[in-house]
PDB file of C-alpha atoms and ligand atoms in Angstrom:
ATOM      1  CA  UNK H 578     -17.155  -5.650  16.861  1.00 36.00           C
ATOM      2  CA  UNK H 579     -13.395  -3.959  15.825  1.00 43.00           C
ATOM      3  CA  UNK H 580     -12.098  -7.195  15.864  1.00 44.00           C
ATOM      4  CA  UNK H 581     -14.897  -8.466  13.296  1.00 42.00           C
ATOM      5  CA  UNK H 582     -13.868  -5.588  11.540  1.00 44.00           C
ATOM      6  CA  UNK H 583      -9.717  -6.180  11.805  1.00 52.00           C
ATOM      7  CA  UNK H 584      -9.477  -9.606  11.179  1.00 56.00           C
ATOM      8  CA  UNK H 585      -5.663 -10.397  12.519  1.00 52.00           C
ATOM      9  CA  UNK H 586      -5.387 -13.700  11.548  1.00 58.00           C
ATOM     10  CA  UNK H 587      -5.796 -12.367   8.090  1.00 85.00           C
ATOM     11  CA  UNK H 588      -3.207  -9.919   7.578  1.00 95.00           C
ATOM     12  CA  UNK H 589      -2.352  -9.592   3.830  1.00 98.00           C
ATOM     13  CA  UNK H 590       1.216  -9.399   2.391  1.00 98.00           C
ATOM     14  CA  UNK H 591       1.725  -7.062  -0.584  1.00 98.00           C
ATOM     15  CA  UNK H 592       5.285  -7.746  -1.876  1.00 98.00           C
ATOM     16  CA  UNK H 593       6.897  -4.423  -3.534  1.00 98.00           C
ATOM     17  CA  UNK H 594       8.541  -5.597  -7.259  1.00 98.00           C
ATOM     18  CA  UNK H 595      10.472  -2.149  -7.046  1.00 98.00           C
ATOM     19  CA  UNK H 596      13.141  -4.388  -4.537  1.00 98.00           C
ATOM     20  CA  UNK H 597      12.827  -7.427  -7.419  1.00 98.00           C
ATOM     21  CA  UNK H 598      15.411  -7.352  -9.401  1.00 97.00           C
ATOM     22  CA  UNK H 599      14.365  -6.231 -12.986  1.00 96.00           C
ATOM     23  CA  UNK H 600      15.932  -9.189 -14.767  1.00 97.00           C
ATOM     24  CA  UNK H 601      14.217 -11.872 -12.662  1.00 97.00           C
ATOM     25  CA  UNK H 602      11.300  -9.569 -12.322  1.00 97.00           C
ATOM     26  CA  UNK H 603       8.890 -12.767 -13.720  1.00 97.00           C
ATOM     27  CA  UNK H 604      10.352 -15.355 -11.998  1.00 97.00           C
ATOM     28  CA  UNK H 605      10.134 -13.297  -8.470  1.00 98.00           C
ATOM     29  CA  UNK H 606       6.613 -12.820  -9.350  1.00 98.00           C
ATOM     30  CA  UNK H 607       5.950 -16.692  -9.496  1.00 98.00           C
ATOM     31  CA  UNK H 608       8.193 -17.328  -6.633  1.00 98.00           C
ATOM     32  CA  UNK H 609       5.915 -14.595  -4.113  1.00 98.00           C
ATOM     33  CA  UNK H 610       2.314 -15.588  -5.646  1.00 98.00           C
ATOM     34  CA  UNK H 611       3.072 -19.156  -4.825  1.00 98.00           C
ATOM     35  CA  UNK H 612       3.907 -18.581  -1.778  1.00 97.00           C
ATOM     36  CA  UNK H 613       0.566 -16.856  -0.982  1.00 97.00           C
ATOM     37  CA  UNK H 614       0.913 -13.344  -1.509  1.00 98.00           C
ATOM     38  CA  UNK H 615      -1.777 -11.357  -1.444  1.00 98.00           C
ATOM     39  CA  UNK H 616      -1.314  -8.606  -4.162  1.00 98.00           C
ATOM     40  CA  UNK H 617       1.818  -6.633  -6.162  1.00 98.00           C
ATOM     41  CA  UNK H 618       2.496  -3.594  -4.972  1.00 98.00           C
ATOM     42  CA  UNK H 619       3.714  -1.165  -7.630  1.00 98.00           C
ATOM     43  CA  UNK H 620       5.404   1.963  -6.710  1.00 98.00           C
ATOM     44  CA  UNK H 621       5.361   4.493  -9.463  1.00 98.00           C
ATOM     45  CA  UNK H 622       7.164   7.578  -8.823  1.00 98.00           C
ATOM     46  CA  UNK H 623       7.576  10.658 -10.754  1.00 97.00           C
ATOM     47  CA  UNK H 624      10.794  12.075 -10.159  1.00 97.00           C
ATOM     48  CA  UNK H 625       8.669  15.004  -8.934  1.00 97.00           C
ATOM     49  CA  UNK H 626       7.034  14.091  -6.029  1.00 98.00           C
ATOM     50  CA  UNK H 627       9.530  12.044  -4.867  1.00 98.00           C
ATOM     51  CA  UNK H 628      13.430  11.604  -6.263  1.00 97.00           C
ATOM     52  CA  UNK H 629      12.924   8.582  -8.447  1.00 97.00           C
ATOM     53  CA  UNK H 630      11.593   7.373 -11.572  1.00 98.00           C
ATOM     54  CA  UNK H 631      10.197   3.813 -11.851  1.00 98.00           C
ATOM     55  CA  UNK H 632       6.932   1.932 -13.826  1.00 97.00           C
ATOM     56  CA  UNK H 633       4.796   3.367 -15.868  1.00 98.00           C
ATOM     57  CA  UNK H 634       1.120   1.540 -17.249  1.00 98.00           C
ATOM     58  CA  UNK H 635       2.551  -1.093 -19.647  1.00 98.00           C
ATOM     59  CA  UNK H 636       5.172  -2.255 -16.908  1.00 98.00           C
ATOM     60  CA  UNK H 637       1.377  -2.626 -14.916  1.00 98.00           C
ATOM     61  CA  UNK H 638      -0.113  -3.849 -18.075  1.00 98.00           C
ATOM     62  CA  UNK H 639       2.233  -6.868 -18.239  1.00 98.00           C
ATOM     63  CA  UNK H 640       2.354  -7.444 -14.521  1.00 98.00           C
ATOM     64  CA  UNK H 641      -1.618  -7.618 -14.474  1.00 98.00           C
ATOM     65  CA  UNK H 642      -1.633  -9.768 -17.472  1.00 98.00           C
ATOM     66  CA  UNK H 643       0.152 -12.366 -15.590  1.00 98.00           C
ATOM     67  CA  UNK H 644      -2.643 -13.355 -13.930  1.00 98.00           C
ATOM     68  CA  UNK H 645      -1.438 -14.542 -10.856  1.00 98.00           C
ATOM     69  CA  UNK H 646      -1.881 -11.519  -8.785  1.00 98.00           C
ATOM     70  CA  UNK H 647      -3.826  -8.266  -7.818  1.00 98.00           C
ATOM     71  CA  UNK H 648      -2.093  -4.910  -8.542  1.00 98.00           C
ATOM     72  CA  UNK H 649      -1.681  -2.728  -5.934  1.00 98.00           C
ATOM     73  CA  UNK H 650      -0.568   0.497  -7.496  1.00 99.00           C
ATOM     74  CA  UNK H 651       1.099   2.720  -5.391  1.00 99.00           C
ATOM     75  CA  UNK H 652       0.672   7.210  -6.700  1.00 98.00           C
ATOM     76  CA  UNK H 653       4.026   8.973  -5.929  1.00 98.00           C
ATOM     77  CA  UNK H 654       2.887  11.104  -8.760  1.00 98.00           C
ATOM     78  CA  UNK H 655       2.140  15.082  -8.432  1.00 97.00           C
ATOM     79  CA  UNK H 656      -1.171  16.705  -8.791  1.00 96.00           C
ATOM     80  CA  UNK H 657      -0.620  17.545 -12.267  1.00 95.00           C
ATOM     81  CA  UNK H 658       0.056  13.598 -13.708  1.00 96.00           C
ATOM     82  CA  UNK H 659      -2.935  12.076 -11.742  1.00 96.00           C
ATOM     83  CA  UNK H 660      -5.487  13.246 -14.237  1.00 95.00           C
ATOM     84  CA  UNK H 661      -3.743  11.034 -16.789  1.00 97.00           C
ATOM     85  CA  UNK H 662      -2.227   8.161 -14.572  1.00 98.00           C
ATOM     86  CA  UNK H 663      -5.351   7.179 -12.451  1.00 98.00           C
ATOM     87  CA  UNK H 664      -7.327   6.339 -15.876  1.00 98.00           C
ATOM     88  CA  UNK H 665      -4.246   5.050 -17.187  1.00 98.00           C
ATOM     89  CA  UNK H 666      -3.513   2.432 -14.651  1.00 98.00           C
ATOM     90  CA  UNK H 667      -7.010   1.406 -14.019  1.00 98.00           C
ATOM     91  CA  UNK H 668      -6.779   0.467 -17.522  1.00 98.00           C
ATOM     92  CA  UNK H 669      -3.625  -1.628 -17.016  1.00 98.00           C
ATOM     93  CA  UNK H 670      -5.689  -3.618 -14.599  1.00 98.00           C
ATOM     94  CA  UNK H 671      -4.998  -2.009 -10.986  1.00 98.00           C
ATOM     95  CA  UNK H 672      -7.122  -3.472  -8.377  1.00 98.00           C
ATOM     96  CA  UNK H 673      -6.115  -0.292  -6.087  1.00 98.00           C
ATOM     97  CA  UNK H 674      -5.160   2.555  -6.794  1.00 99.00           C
ATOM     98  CA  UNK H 675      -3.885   4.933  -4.313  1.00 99.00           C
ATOM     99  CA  UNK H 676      -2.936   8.923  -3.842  1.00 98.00           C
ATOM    100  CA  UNK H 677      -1.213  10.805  -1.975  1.00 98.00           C
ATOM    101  CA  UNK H 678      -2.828  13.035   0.376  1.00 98.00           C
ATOM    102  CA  UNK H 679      -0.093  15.727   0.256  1.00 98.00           C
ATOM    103  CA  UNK H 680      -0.240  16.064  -3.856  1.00 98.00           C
ATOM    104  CA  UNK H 681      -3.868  17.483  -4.240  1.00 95.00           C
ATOM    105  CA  UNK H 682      -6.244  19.902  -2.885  1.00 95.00           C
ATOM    106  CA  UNK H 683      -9.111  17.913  -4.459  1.00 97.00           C
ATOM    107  CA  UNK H 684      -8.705  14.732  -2.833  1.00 98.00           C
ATOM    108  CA  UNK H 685     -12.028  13.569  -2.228  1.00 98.00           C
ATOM    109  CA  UNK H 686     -12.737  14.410  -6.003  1.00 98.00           C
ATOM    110  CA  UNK H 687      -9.937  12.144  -6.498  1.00 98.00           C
ATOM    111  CA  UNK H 688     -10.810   9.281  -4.726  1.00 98.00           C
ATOM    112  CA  UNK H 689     -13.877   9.257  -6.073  1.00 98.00           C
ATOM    113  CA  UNK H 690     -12.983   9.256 -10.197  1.00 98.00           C
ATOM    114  CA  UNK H 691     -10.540   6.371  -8.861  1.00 98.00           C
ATOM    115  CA  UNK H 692     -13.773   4.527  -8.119  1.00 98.00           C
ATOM    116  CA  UNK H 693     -16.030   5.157 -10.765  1.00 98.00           C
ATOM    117  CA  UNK H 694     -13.513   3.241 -12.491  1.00 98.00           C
ATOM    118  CA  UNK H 695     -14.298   0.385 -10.915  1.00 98.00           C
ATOM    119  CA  UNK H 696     -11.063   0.174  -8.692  1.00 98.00           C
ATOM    120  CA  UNK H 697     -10.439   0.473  -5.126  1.00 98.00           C
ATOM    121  CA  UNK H 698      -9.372   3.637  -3.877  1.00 98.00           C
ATOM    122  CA  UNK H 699      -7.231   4.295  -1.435  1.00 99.00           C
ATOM    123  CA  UNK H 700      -4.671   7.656   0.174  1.00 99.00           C
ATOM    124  CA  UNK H 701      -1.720   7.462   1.373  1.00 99.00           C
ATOM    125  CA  UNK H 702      -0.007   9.955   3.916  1.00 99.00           C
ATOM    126  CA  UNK H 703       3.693  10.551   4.491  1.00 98.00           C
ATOM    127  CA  UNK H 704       5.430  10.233   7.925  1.00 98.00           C
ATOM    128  CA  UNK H 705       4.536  13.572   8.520  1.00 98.00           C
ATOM    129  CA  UNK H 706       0.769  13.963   7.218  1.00 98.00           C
ATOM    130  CA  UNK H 707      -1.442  14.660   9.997  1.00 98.00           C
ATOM    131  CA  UNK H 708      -4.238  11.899   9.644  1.00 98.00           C
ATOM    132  CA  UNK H 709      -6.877  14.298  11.012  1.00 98.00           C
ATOM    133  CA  UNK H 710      -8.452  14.612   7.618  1.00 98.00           C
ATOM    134  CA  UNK H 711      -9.067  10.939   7.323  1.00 98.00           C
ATOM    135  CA  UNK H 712     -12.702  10.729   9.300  1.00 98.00           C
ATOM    136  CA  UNK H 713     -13.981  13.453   6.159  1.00 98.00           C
ATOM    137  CA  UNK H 714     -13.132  10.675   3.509  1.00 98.00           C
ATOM    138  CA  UNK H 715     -13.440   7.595   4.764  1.00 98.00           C
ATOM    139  CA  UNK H 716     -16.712   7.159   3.121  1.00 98.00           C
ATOM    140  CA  UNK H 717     -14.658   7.286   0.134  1.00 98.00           C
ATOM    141  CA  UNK H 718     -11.803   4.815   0.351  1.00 98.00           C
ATOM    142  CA  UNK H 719     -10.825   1.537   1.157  1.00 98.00           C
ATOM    143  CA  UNK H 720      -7.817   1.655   2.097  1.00 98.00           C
ATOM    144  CA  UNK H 721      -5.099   3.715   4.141  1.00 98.00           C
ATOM    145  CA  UNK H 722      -1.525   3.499   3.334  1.00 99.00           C
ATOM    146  CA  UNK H 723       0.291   4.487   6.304  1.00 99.00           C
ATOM    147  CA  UNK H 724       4.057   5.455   5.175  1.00 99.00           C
ATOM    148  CA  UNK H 725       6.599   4.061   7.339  1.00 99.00           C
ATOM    149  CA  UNK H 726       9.159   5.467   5.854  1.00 98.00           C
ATOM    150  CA  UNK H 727      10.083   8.703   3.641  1.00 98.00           C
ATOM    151  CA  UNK H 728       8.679   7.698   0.583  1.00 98.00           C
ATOM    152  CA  UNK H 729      10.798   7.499  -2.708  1.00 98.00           C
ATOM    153  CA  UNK H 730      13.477   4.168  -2.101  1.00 97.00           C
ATOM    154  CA  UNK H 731      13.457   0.706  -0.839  1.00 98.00           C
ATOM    155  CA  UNK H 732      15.765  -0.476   1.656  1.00 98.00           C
ATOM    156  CA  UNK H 733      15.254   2.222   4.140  1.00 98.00           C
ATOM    157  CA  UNK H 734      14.872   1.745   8.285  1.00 98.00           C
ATOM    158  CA  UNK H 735      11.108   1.598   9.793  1.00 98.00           C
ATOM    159  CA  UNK H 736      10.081   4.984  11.473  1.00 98.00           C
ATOM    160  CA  UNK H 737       8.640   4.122  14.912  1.00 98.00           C
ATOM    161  CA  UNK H 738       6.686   7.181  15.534  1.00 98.00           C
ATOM    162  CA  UNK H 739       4.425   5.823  12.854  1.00 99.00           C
ATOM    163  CA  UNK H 740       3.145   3.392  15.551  1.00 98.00           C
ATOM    164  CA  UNK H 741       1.291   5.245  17.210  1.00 98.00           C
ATOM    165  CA  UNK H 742      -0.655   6.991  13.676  1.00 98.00           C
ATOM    166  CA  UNK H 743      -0.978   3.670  12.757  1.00 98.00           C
ATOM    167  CA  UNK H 744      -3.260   3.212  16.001  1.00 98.00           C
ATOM    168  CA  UNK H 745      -4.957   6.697  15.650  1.00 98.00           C
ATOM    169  CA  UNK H 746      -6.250   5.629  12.186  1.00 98.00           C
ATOM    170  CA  UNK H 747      -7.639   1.760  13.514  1.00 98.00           C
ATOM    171  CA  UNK H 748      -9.478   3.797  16.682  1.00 98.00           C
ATOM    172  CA  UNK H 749     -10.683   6.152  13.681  1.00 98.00           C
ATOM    173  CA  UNK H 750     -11.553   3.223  11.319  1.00 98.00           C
ATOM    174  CA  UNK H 751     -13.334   1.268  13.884  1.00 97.00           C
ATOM    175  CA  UNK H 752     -15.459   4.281  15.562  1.00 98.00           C
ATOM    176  CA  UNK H 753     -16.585   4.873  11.827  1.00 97.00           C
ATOM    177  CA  UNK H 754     -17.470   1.103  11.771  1.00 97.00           C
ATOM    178  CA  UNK H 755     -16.113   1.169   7.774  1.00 97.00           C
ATOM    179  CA  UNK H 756     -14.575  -1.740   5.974  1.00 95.00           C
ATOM    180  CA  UNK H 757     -10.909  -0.475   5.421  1.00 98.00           C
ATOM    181  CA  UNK H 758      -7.851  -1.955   5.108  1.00 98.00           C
ATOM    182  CA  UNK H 759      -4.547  -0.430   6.864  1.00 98.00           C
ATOM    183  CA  UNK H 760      -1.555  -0.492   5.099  1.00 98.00           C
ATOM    184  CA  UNK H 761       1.651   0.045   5.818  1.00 98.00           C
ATOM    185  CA  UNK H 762       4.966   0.439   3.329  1.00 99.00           C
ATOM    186  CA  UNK H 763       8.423   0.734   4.221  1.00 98.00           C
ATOM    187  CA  UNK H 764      10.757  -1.083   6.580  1.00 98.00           C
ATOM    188  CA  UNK H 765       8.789  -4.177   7.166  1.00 98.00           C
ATOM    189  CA  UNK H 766      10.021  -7.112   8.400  1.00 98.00           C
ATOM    190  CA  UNK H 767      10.388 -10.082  10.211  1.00 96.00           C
ATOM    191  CA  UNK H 768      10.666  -7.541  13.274  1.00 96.00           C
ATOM    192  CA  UNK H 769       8.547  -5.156  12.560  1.00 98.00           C
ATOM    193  CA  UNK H 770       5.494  -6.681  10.950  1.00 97.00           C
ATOM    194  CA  UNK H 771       4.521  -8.210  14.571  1.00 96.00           C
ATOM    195  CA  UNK H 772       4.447  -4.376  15.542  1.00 97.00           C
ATOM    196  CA  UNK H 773       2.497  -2.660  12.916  1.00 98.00           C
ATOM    197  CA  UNK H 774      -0.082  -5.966  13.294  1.00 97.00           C
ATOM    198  CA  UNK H 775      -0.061  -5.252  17.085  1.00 97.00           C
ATOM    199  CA  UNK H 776      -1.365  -1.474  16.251  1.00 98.00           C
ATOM    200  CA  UNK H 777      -4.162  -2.421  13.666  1.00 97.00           C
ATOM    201  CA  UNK H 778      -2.348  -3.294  10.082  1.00 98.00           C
ATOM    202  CA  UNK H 779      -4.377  -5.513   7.927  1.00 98.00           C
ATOM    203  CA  UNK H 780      -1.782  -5.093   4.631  1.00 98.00           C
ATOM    204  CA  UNK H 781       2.140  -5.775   5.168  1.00 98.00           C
ATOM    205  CA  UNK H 782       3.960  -4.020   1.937  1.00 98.00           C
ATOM    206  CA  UNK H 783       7.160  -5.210   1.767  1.00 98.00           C
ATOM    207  CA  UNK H 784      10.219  -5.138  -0.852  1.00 98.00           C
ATOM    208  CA  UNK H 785      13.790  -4.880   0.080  1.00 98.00           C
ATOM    209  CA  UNK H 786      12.982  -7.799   2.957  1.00 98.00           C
ATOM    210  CA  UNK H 787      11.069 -10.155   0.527  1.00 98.00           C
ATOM    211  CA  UNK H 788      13.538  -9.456  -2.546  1.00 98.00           C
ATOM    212  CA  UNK H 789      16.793  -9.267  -0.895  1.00 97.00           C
ATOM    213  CA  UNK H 790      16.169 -12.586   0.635  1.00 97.00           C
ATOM    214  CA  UNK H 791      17.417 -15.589  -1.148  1.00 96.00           C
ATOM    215  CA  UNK H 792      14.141 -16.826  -0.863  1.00 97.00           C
ATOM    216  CA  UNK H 793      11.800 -14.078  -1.675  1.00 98.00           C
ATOM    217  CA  UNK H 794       8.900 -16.779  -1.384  1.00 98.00           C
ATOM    218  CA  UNK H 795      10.035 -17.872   1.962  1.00 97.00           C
ATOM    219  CA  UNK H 796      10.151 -14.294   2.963  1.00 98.00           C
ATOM    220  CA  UNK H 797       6.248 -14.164   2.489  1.00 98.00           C
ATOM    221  CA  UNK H 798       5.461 -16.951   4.520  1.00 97.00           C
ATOM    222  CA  UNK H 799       7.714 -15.538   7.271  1.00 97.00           C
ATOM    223  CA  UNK H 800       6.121 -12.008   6.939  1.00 97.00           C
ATOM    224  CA  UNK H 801       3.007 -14.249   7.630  1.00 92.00           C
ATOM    225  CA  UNK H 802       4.031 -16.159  10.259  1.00 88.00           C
ATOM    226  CA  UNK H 803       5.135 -12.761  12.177  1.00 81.00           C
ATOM    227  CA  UNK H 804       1.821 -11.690  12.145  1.00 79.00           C
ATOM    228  CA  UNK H 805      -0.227 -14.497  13.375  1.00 74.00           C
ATOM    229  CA  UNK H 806      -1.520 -13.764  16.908  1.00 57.00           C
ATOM    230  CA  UNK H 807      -0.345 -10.385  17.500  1.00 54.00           C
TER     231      UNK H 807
HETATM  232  C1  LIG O1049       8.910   3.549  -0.866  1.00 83.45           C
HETATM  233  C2  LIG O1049       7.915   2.597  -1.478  1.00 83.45           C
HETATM  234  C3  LIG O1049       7.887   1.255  -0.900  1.00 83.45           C
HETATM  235  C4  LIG O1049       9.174   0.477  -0.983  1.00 83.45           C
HETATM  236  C5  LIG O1049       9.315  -0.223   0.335  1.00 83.45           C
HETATM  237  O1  LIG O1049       8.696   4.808  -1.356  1.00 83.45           O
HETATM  238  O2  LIG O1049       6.591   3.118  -1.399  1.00 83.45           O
HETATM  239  O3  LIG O1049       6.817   0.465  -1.428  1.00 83.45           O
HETATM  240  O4  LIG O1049       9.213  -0.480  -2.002  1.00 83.45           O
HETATM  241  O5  LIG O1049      10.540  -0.825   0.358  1.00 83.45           O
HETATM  242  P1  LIG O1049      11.128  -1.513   1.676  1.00 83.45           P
HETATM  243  O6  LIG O1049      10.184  -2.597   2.051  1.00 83.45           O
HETATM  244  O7  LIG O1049      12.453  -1.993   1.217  1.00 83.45           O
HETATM  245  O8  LIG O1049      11.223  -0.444   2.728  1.00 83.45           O
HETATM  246 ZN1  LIG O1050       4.822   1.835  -1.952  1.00 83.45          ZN
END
């Protein structure tokens, strides 16, 4: 039955464009959606909630209007922008959207404008966030995003304590018996992908590993390969 649920050999790849490098930013986009990426994943951050300033909706806008993949938009917004960016970037064309569970004490309120917009909604918790909350919402996303590392830059190393949250939440997704996906962001790789897989992830967010690569499309397939069987 859980592994009906958590289909392994299906484990999606969500390449992060804030490791692409701005002036090839199209051309990396072709590169990772013909390799078989699964979605974008679009990190916009606040310089609030976290120490950095990145995308805002037209950057989404012209991503979407590409064509060639979903948009996984990524909140590191605080509680006072996501009454304006959650309509904002389900207008620019987001297939997800998700929020952190740290910024608001109306999450489930949240979640649920993100989708009577028509979009997926997802939470995300830092490496710290308890996920005890998660069983009171679940009937409400449909996704987790599982920070692996301190949210706010690419490039930095995999924290390994998340393992074992990342195995709380499947034991908690599966007793629900819900369709939702598990992903994870920060310090994936050709190492650790196999690992997060192992403990129940079904979405593999990745940016400094697929981008700094010579080959960013390459780096997808490999991402791929990592996670077949586990
Ligand atoms: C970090 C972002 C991540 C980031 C991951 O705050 O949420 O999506 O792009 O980058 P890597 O894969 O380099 O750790
Ligand atoms: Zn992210």
């Amino acid at each position: 039955m859980a592994e009906d649920i958590h289909d392994r050999q299906k484990v999606k790849v969500a390449p992060s464009v804030l490791s692409a490098h701005p002036l090839k930013l199209e051309s990396q986009v072709r590169q990772v959606a013909s390799a078989g990426a699964d979605m974008l994943h679009l990190d916009i951050m606040d310089g609030n909630f976290v120490p950095n300033l990145t995308f805002g909706p037209a950057a989404a806008k012209a991503l979407s209007s590409m064509n060639l993949l979903p948009l996984d938009v990524h909140l590191m917004v605080s509680a006072a922008c996501l009454d304006w960016a959650v309509p904002a970037f389900a207008e620019a064309g987001a297939r997800y959207i998700t929020v952190h569970q740290e910024v608001t004490p109306h999450l489930s309120r949240t979640l649920r404008s993100i989708r009577e917009l028509g979009v997926r909604s997802a939470v995300a918790l830092n490496p710290s966030t308890s996920p005890d909350f998660l069983p009171y919402v679940l009937d409400e996303i449909d996704m987790v995003l599982i920070m692996t590392v301190n949210p706010g830059f690419g490039g930095q190393a995999f924290i390994p304590a998340m393992l074992k949250k990342i195995e709380v939440v499947r034991e908690m997704i599966d007793r629900a018996g819900v369709q939702c996906e598990i992903e994870v962001d920060g310090g994936i790789d050709a190492a650790t992908a196999g690992e997060v897989v192992a403990k129940g992830a079904t979405i593999l967010v990745a940016g400094s590993y697929v981008f700094s690569a010579s080959d960013p499309g390459a780096a997808v397939c490999s991402l791929k390969m990592c996670s077949r069987g586990r």
